[in-house]
Coordinates of C-alpha atoms in Angstrom, one line a residue:
M1 CA -10.0 79.0 -98.9
P2 CA -9.5 75.3 -99.6
P3 CA -9.1 73.0 -96.5
S4 CA -5.5 72.5 -95.4
A5 CA -4.2 68.9 -94.9
L6 CA -1.4 70.1 -92.7
H7 CA -3.9 71.8 -90.3
A8 CA -6.1 68.7 -90.5
L9 CA -3.2 66.4 -89.4
A10 CA -2.4 68.8 -86.5
D11 CA -6.1 68.9 -85.4
L12 CA -6.2 65.1 -85.5
L13 CA -3.2 65.0 -83.1
D14 CA -4.8 67.5 -80.8
R15 CA -8.0 65.6 -80.8
S16 CA -6.3 62.3 -80.0
F17 CA -4.5 63.5 -76.9
A18 CA -7.7 65.3 -75.7
R19 CA -9.9 62.2 -76.2
I20 CA -7.4 59.8 -74.6
A21 CA -7.2 62.1 -71.5
D22 CA -11.0 62.1 -71.3
A23 CA -11.1 58.3 -71.7
A24 CA -8.6 57.7 -68.9
V25 CA -9.4 60.4 -66.3
D26 CA -11.8 58.2 -64.3
A27 CA -11.3 54.5 -63.9
R28 CA -15.1 54.0 -63.5
T29 CA -15.6 55.1 -67.1
L30 CA -12.2 54.0 -68.5
D31 CA -12.6 53.4 -72.2
R32 CA -9.9 51.0 -73.5
Q33 CA -11.4 50.7 -76.9
L34 CA -11.4 54.5 -77.4
I35 CA -7.7 54.7 -76.4
H36 CA -6.9 52.1 -78.9
R37 CA -8.9 53.9 -81.7
E38 CA -7.0 57.1 -81.0
T39 CA -3.5 55.7 -80.9
N40 CA -3.7 53.0 -83.5
P41 CA -4.0 55.3 -86.6
W42 CA -0.8 57.0 -85.8
R43 CA 1.1 53.8 -85.3
S44 CA -0.6 51.2 -87.6
Y45 CA 0.2 50.0 -91.1
P46 CA 1.5 51.4 -93.3
G47 CA 3.8 53.0 -90.7
D48 CA 4.6 56.1 -88.8
H49 CA 2.2 58.9 -89.5
V50 CA 3.7 61.3 -86.9
L51 CA 6.9 62.2 -88.7
P52 CA 5.1 63.4 -91.9
L53 CA 3.3 66.0 -89.8
F54 CA 6.5 67.4 -88.3
T55 CA 8.3 67.3 -91.6
A56 CA 5.5 69.0 -93.4
A57 CA 5.2 71.7 -90.7
S58 CA 8.9 72.6 -91.1
S59 CA 9.2 72.3 -94.9
R60 CA 9.7 75.2 -97.2
P61 CA 8.1 76.3 -99.5
A62 CA 4.7 75.8 -97.9
P63 CA 3.2 74.0 -100.9
A64 CA 5.7 71.2 -100.4
G65 CA 4.7 70.7 -96.8
E66 CA 1.0 70.7 -97.8
W67 CA 1.7 68.0 -100.4
L68 CA 3.4 65.8 -97.9
A69 CA 0.6 66.3 -95.3
R70 CA -2.1 65.5 -97.9
R71 CA -0.2 62.3 -98.8
A72 CA 0.1 61.3 -95.2
L73 CA -3.6 62.0 -94.5
R74 CA -4.7 60.0 -97.5
R75 CA -2.5 57.0 -96.5
M76 CA -3.9 57.1 -93.0
G77 CA -7.5 57.0 -94.3
E78 CA -6.8 54.3 -96.8
S79 CA -5.5 51.7 -94.3
D80 CA -9.0 50.4 -93.4
G81 CA -12.6 51.5 -93.1
E82 CA -12.4 52.3 -89.4
Q83 CA -9.5 54.7 -89.9
H84 CA -11.2 56.3 -92.8
A85 CA -14.2 57.0 -90.6
W86 CA -12.0 58.2 -87.8
V87 CA -10.3 60.8 -90.0
S88 CA -13.7 61.8 -91.6
E89 CA -15.1 62.8 -88.2
L90 CA -12.9 65.9 -88.4
P91 CA -14.8 68.7 -90.2
G92 CA -13.1 69.5 -93.5
A93 CA -10.9 66.4 -93.5
A94 CA -13.4 64.1 -95.4
G95 CA -12.9 66.1 -98.6
L96 CA -9.2 65.5 -98.5
L97 CA -9.5 61.7 -98.4
G98 CA -10.1 59.2 -101.2
A99 CA -12.8 56.6 -101.2
A100 CA -13.2 54.4 -98.1
P101 CA -11.7 50.9 -98.5
A102 CA -14.3 48.4 -99.4
V103 CA -13.8 45.6 -96.8
D104 CA -16.6 43.2 -95.8
P105 CA -15.7 41.2 -92.7
T106 CA -18.5 38.7 -93.4
V107 CA -16.8 37.6 -96.7
P108 CA -13.8 35.1 -96.8
E109 CA -10.5 36.6 -97.8
R110 CA -7.2 35.2 -98.9
G111 CA -4.4 35.2 -96.2
W112 CA -0.7 36.0 -96.6
D113 CA -0.1 32.4 -97.7
G114 CA -2.8 32.5 -100.4
E115 CA -5.2 30.2 -98.5
L116 CA -8.8 31.2 -98.0
Q117 CA -9.6 32.4 -94.5
P118 CA -13.0 32.2 -92.9
P119 CA -15.0 35.4 -92.6
A120 CA -13.8 37.6 -89.7
V121 CA -17.4 38.0 -88.4
Q122 CA -20.2 35.5 -88.7
A123 CA -23.6 35.1 -87.1
L124 CA -23.6 32.6 -84.2
G125 CA -25.5 29.6 -85.5
R126 CA -25.4 26.3 -87.3
A127 CA -24.0 27.6 -90.5
A128 CA -20.9 29.0 -88.8
L129 CA -20.4 25.9 -86.6
A130 CA -21.2 23.3 -89.3
P131 CA -17.5 22.2 -89.7
Y132 CA -17.1 21.6 -86.0
D133 CA -18.6 19.6 -83.1
P134 CA -20.0 22.0 -80.5
A135 CA -20.9 19.1 -78.2
A136 CA -17.3 18.6 -77.2
A137 CA -16.2 22.3 -76.7
R138 CA -13.2 23.2 -74.6
F139 CA -13.5 26.7 -73.0
T140 CA -10.1 28.5 -73.1
G141 CA -11.0 31.8 -71.6
L142 CA -13.6 34.3 -70.5
S143 CA -13.6 38.1 -70.6
L144 CA -16.1 40.5 -69.1
E145 CA -15.7 44.3 -69.3
S146 CA -17.8 47.2 -68.3
V147 CA -17.9 49.6 -71.3
P148 CA -19.8 52.8 -72.0
G149 CA -23.4 51.7 -72.2
G150 CA -23.2 48.3 -70.6
V151 CA -21.1 45.2 -70.4
D152 CA -19.3 43.2 -73.2
A153 CA -18.1 39.6 -73.0
S154 CA -16.1 37.1 -74.9
V155 CA -15.8 33.3 -74.6
G156 CA -12.8 31.5 -76.0
L157 CA -13.3 28.0 -77.5
E158 CA -11.5 25.1 -79.0
L159 CA -13.8 22.9 -81.1
P160 CA -13.1 19.4 -82.6
R161 CA -13.1 19.5 -86.4
R162 CA -15.5 17.4 -88.4
Y163 CA -13.3 17.4 -91.5
A164 CA -9.9 16.1 -92.3
V165 CA -6.9 18.5 -92.5
N166 CA -4.9 18.2 -95.6
G167 CA -1.4 17.9 -94.0
P168 CA 0.0 18.0 -90.5
E169 CA -2.4 19.5 -88.0
R170 CA -0.4 22.0 -85.9
Q171 CA -3.1 24.2 -84.4
P172 CA -6.5 23.3 -82.8
A173 CA -9.6 25.1 -84.1
R174 CA -9.8 28.2 -81.9
M175 CA -12.9 30.4 -81.9
A176 CA -14.5 33.1 -79.9
V177 CA -18.1 34.1 -79.2
R178 CA -18.3 37.9 -78.6
L179 CA -21.3 39.4 -76.9
T180 CA -22.4 43.0 -76.7
G181 CA -24.9 44.4 -74.2
V182 CA -24.6 41.6 -71.7
T183 CA -27.6 41.5 -69.3
L184 CA -26.6 38.3 -67.4
S185 CA -23.2 36.6 -66.8
A186 CA -22.5 33.5 -64.8
F187 CA -19.6 31.1 -65.0
E188 CA -17.9 28.6 -62.7
G189 CA -14.9 26.6 -63.8
G190 CA -11.2 26.7 -64.6
R191 CA -8.5 25.0 -66.7
G192 CA -9.8 22.0 -68.6
S193 CA -13.4 23.2 -68.5
S194 CA -15.3 21.5 -71.3
G195 CA -18.9 20.6 -72.3
E196 CA -21.4 21.4 -75.0
L197 CA -21.7 24.9 -76.4
G198 CA -25.3 25.8 -76.6
W199 CA -27.0 28.9 -78.0
S200 CA -30.3 30.4 -78.8
T201 CA -31.0 33.6 -80.7
D202 CA -34.2 35.6 -80.7
E203 CA -34.8 39.1 -82.0
G204 CA -32.8 41.4 -79.7
R205 CA -31.5 38.6 -77.5
T206 CA -28.8 35.9 -77.5
E207 CA -28.3 33.2 -74.9
V208 CA -25.1 31.2 -74.7
L209 CA -24.8 28.1 -72.5
V210 CA -21.2 27.3 -71.6
G211 CA -21.2 23.6 -71.2
G212 CA -22.9 23.4 -67.8
H213 CA -20.3 25.9 -66.4
G214 CA -22.4 29.0 -67.0
R215 CA -24.8 31.2 -69.0
L216 CA -24.5 34.5 -70.8
V217 CA -27.4 36.6 -72.1
A218 CA -26.8 39.5 -74.3
E219 CA -28.4 41.8 -76.9
R220 CA -26.1 40.9 -79.8
S221 CA -23.6 38.2 -80.6
E222 CA -21.0 37.3 -83.2
F223 CA -18.8 34.4 -84.0
R224 CA -15.1 34.8 -84.6
N225 CA -13.4 31.9 -86.4
G226 CA -9.6 31.5 -86.0
D227 CA -9.3 28.1 -87.6
W228 CA -6.1 28.0 -89.7
Y229 CA -7.4 25.0 -91.7
W230 CA -11.0 26.1 -92.5
H231 CA -10.1 26.1 -96.2
D232 CA -10.0 22.3 -96.0
S233 CA -13.6 22.0 -94.8
E234 CA -16.5 21.5 -97.0
E235 CA -17.6 25.1 -96.5
G236 CA -14.1 26.4 -97.2
L237 CA -13.8 24.4 -100.4
A238 CA -17.2 25.7 -101.6
A239 CA -16.2 29.3 -100.8
A240 CA -13.0 28.9 -102.7
L241 CA -15.0 28.4 -105.9
L242 CA -16.4 31.9 -105.4
H243 CA -13.1 33.5 -104.4
P244 CA -10.4 32.2 -106.7
P245 CA -6.7 32.9 -105.7
V246 CA -5.0 36.0 -106.9
P247 CA -2.2 35.2 -109.4
E248 CA 1.2 35.1 -107.8
V249 CA 2.6 37.9 -110.0
R250 CA -0.3 40.3 -109.0
R251 CA 0.1 39.3 -105.3
E252 CA 3.8 40.0 -105.3
R253 CA 3.3 43.3 -107.1
R254 CA 0.8 44.3 -104.5
R255 CA 3.1 43.3 -101.6
T256 CA 6.0 45.3 -103.2
R257 CA 3.8 48.3 -103.7
R258 CA 2.6 48.3 -100.1
R259 CA 6.1 47.7 -98.8
N260 CA 7.6 50.6 -100.7
H261 CA 4.8 53.1 -100.7
W262 CA 6.6 55.4 -98.3
T263 CA 10.0 54.9 -99.9
D264 CA 9.2 54.9 -103.7
R265 CA 9.3 58.7 -103.7
A266 CA 11.6 59.4 -100.8
E267 CA 13.9 61.6 -102.8
Q268 CA 11.0 63.9 -103.5
W269 CA 10.2 64.4 -99.8
P270 CA 10.7 68.1 -98.8
L271 CA 13.0 67.4 -95.8
P272 CA 13.7 70.3 -93.4
L273 CA 17.3 71.6 -93.2
D274 CA 17.3 71.3 -89.4
R275 CA 16.5 67.8 -88.0
S276 CA 15.2 69.1 -84.6
S277 CA 11.7 68.4 -85.9
H278 CA 12.6 64.7 -86.1
L279 CA 13.6 64.7 -82.4
A280 CA 10.3 66.4 -81.5
A281 CA 8.4 63.8 -83.7
A282 CA 10.2 61.0 -81.8
L283 CA 9.0 62.3 -78.5
V284 CA 5.4 62.5 -79.7
R285 CA 5.7 59.0 -81.2
Q286 CA 6.9 57.6 -77.9
A287 CA 4.1 59.5 -76.1
L288 CA 1.5 57.8 -78.3
A289 CA 3.1 54.4 -77.7
R290 CA 3.0 55.1 -74.0
A291 CA -0.7 56.2 -74.1
S292 CA -1.6 53.0 -76.1
L293 CA -0.6 51.0 -73.0
G294 CA -3.8 52.3 -71.4
A295 CA -5.7 49.9 -73.7
C296 CA -3.9 46.9 -72.3
A297 CA -5.8 44.7 -69.8
D298 CA -2.8 43.5 -67.9
R299 CA -1.1 46.9 -67.4
N300 CA -1.8 49.7 -64.9
E301 CA -0.9 52.8 -67.0
Q302 CA -3.7 55.2 -66.1
R303 CA -1.4 57.7 -64.3
A304 CA 1.2 57.4 -67.1
V305 CA -1.4 58.0 -69.8
L306 CA -2.7 61.1 -68.0
D307 CA 0.8 62.5 -67.5
V308 CA 1.5 62.0 -71.2
C309 CA -1.7 63.7 -72.2
R310 CA -1.0 66.6 -69.8
V311 CA 2.4 67.2 -71.4
F312 CA 1.4 66.8 -75.0
R313 CA -2.1 68.3 -75.0
G314 CA -2.3 70.6 -78.0
A315 CA 0.9 69.1 -79.5
G316 CA -0.5 69.5 -83.1
T317 CA -1.1 73.2 -82.7
D318 CA 2.3 73.6 -81.1
V319 CA 4.0 71.8 -84.0
L320 CA 2.5 74.3 -86.5
A321 CA 3.8 77.2 -84.5
A322 CA 7.2 75.7 -84.1
G323 CA 7.4 74.9 -87.8
R324 CA 7.1 78.6 -88.7
L325 CA 10.3 79.2 -86.6
G326 CA 12.3 76.3 -87.9
G327 CA 14.9 74.4 -85.9
K328 CA 14.9 76.8 -83.0
G329 CA 11.1 76.6 -82.7
F330 CA 11.3 72.8 -82.3
R331 CA 14.1 72.9 -79.8
A332 CA 12.1 75.4 -77.7
L333 CA 9.1 73.1 -77.9
I334 CA 11.2 70.1 -76.8
H335 CA 12.5 72.1 -73.8
R336 CA 8.9 73.1 -72.9
W337 CA 7.7 69.5 -73.1
A338 CA 10.7 68.3 -70.9
E339 CA 9.9 71.0 -68.3
L340 CA 6.2 70.0 -68.3
G341 CA 7.2 66.4 -67.8
G342 CA 9.5 67.2 -64.9
D343 CA 11.7 64.7 -63.0
P344 CA 9.2 61.8 -63.3
M345 CA 9.5 61.8 -67.1
A346 CA 13.0 63.1 -67.5
N347 CA 14.7 59.8 -68.0
R348 CA 12.1 58.7 -70.5
F349 CA 12.7 61.9 -72.5
A350 CA 16.4 61.3 -72.3
N351 CA 16.2 57.8 -73.7
V352 CA 14.1 59.0 -76.7
L353 CA 16.4 61.9 -77.5
H354 CA 19.5 59.8 -77.1
G355 CA 18.2 57.0 -79.3
N356 CA 17.0 59.4 -82.1
S357 CA 19.7 62.0 -82.1
G358 CA 21.6 60.9 -85.2
T359 CA 24.3 63.1 -86.6
G360 CA 24.8 66.8 -87.2
P361 CA 24.2 69.9 -85.0
A362 CA 20.7 68.9 -84.1
G363 CA 21.8 65.4 -83.0
A364 CA 24.6 66.8 -80.9
W365 CA 22.1 69.2 -79.2
G366 CA 19.8 66.3 -78.6
R367 CA 22.5 64.2 -76.9
R368 CA 23.5 67.1 -74.7
L369 CA 20.0 67.6 -73.5
A370 CA 19.5 63.9 -73.1
L371 CA 22.5 63.7 -70.8
E372 CA 21.3 66.7 -68.8
L373 CA 17.9 65.1 -68.3
S374 CA 19.3 61.8 -67.3
Q375 CA 21.2 63.4 -64.5
R376 CA 18.0 64.7 -62.8
P377 CA 17.1 63.1 -59.5
R378 CA 14.9 60.0 -60.0
P379 CA 11.6 60.0 -58.2
T380 CA 11.2 57.5 -55.3
A381 CA 9.4 54.4 -56.5
A382 CA 6.1 54.0 -54.7
G383 CA 5.3 50.8 -53.1
L384 CA 2.6 48.5 -54.4
P385 CA -0.8 49.6 -53.0
A386 CA -2.7 47.4 -50.6
L387 CA -6.1 46.1 -51.6
P388 CA -8.7 48.7 -50.8
R389 CA -11.7 47.9 -48.7
A390 CA -14.2 48.8 -51.5
A391 CA -13.9 49.0 -55.3
A392 CA -16.0 48.9 -58.5
L393 CA -15.3 46.0 -60.9
R394 CA -14.4 47.1 -64.4
L395 CA -12.8 44.1 -66.1
L396 CA -12.2 40.4 -65.7
T397 CA -10.1 38.4 -68.2
A398 CA -9.4 34.7 -67.4
D399 CA -7.0 32.9 -69.7
F400 CA -7.1 29.2 -69.0
E401 CA -4.7 28.2 -71.9
G402 CA -2.2 31.1 -72.2
I403 CA -3.8 32.4 -75.5
R404 CA -5.4 35.7 -74.8
L405 CA -2.9 37.4 -72.4
H406 CA 0.3 35.8 -73.8
R407 CA 1.2 34.7 -70.3
Q408 CA 1.4 31.4 -68.6
P409 CA -1.8 29.2 -68.8
G410 CA -4.2 29.8 -65.9
T411 CA -3.9 33.6 -65.5
A412 CA -6.6 36.0 -64.6
V413 CA -6.5 39.9 -64.8
L414 CA -8.9 42.0 -62.9
Q415 CA -9.3 45.8 -63.0
F416 CA -11.1 47.8 -60.3
A417 CA -11.9 51.4 -59.9
L418 CA -11.3 52.9 -56.4
P419 CA -11.5 56.4 -54.9
P420 CA -8.1 58.2 -55.1
R421 CA -6.6 58.1 -51.6
D422 CA -4.2 61.0 -52.3
G423 CA -6.4 62.9 -54.7
G424 CA -3.8 62.1 -57.4
G425 CA -4.3 65.6 -58.8
R426 CA -7.6 64.3 -60.2
R427 CA -10.3 65.0 -57.8
E428 CA -12.9 64.3 -60.4
G429 CA -11.7 60.8 -61.1
W430 CA -11.1 57.4 -59.5
D431 CA -7.9 55.4 -59.7
L432 CA -7.4 52.2 -61.6
L433 CA -6.2 49.1 -59.7
T434 CA -5.0 46.1 -61.8
V435 CA -4.6 42.7 -60.1
V436 CA -2.9 39.7 -61.8
V437 CA -3.6 36.2 -60.5
E438 CA -1.4 33.4 -61.8
G439 CA -2.0 29.7 -61.4
I440 CA -5.7 30.0 -61.0
T441 CA -7.6 26.8 -60.1
H442 CA -11.1 28.1 -60.0
L443 CA -13.2 31.0 -61.1
R444 CA -16.7 31.9 -60.1
V445 CA -18.7 34.8 -61.4
T446 CA -22.3 35.4 -60.6
P447 CA -24.8 37.8 -62.2
G448 CA -24.2 40.4 -59.5
A449 CA -20.6 41.1 -60.6
F450 CA -21.7 43.5 -63.3
A451 CA -25.3 44.1 -62.2
E452 CA -24.8 47.9 -61.7
P453 CA -22.3 50.2 -63.4
G454 CA -20.0 51.7 -60.9
R455 CA -21.1 49.4 -58.1
V456 CA -18.9 49.5 -55.0
D457 CA -18.5 46.4 -52.9
H458 CA -16.0 44.8 -50.5
L459 CA -12.8 43.5 -52.0
N460 CA -11.0 41.0 -49.9
R461 CA -8.1 38.6 -50.1
R462 CA -8.5 35.4 -48.3
R463 CA -5.9 32.6 -48.2
H464 CA -5.2 31.7 -51.9
A465 CA -8.4 33.4 -53.1
L466 CA -9.5 36.9 -54.1
E467 CA -13.1 37.8 -53.4
W468 CA -15.2 40.7 -54.5
G469 CA -18.3 40.7 -52.4
S470 CA -20.2 37.4 -53.0
S471 CA -20.3 37.7 -56.8
L472 CA -16.7 37.0 -57.8
C473 CA -14.0 34.6 -56.5
V474 CA -10.7 33.7 -58.1
S475 CA -8.7 30.9 -56.4
W476 CA -5.1 30.0 -57.1
H477 CA -2.8 27.0 -56.5
P478 CA -1.2 27.3 -53.0
K479 CA 2.2 26.2 -54.3
T480 CA 2.5 27.5 -57.9
G481 CA 0.0 30.4 -57.9
L482 CA 0.3 34.0 -56.7
M483 CA -1.6 37.3 -56.7
R484 CA 0.1 40.7 -57.3
T485 CA -1.0 44.2 -58.0
V486 CA 0.5 45.9 -61.0
G487 CA 2.1 49.3 -60.9
Q488 CA 4.3 51.4 -63.2
E489 CA 7.5 49.8 -64.3
P490 CA 10.8 51.2 -63.0
E491 CA 12.7 53.6 -65.2
I492 CA 16.0 52.6 -66.8
R493 CA 18.7 55.2 -66.5
L494 CA 20.5 56.4 -69.7
V495 CA 24.2 55.6 -70.1
G496 CA 25.7 58.9 -71.4
R497 CA 27.5 59.0 -74.7
S498 CA 30.0 61.6 -75.7
D499 CA 29.3 63.8 -78.7
G500 CA 32.6 63.1 -80.2

């Protein structure tokens, strides 16, 4: 029997929720990159890949649904090489895909404006830094994160250009040095930290000297160039000879084809007669968006991610079963999800159903259920937790210039794992504590901060400073700075709308 694209899509959804739950269950091993990998394919370009699964499961005759599922699966795998590999991990799915996209991150590409962009990934060395002056580097940020298998790091830079920009210069040359397998990390500085960027690379080892402010040693390194005007450099002009621009007509035709690839055959889509499947798809789409927040450094969504995965675990298999029953099957499935979510998730369900109800009988049913859910008692908001006596450092991101975190300049985010005081229904896992410090004046990290995975040490708050043992200290301005722990955002109640 040939493999089924519809069953492959359903299995991918089941796999995503199961993997996300495993990645978030214990803050000591929280894997933000894995959460991103599992949520991004459902929500990334070229668009929503959730609705085709639900539409295909409820379409009749069955071959029409299989056609739509195969089309969605191929589109998902054609987005980029990572998503193609992600789909291909599922047994039987690889044969349903086309060829993997041929993308080489070490080769320059034309941007949306037609200008040649620098390679996305380059080796850290003189060739990559030739257009710039590393002796006058400005350090814009530092990130350190405990990941499965070790510690990763990233250093943000601004470098003076050694070439003239053809036109007004609106953006500085911003770069990043990314390090994998960090064995030593030390930094001391703050806003305005500058100096010479130094490096040395040997086989299996990279050492980066951060202008007298610190030293990082890692197994591997790569250079990420974000210079908007690289095409004006000598290296960019030479690369342009090897990568001529795409003619405007071909580029516009390619943009139009990408923009309309889901709508060019919309009239041939086998849409179900009952739109209850679209309401169920909207709930799953919102659940994946909620789960994706677990990959954010400045959010504290661990509990919310686990709640979402508990409710929607096995959603793909449930969709196939509901599709065989039609509209009543999807309405029963929505009721089941709402009951599993309980009062804490009732208002979120209500907002999604209300905003996606549309017209017709299914829409009226959705609005009635939304209003019913919105009238459930709201859970009492828990107060912000006090700092624990002991914790395990998981992540540190310091943004000196307001570039990385999209917050005000001089912001640091720290994530710690701590034993669950109330059990949290997760006796096997530790809780995540996120601390945001604004208006930082000084940061000090010593090699002991990430010396041991899962290390537990004292976490203290002194006047205008947060200290973790003797290996980490973040100080903030006494007048303009502050420290706060981040919890779940309050729910917004639904304003009821009549069905008339």
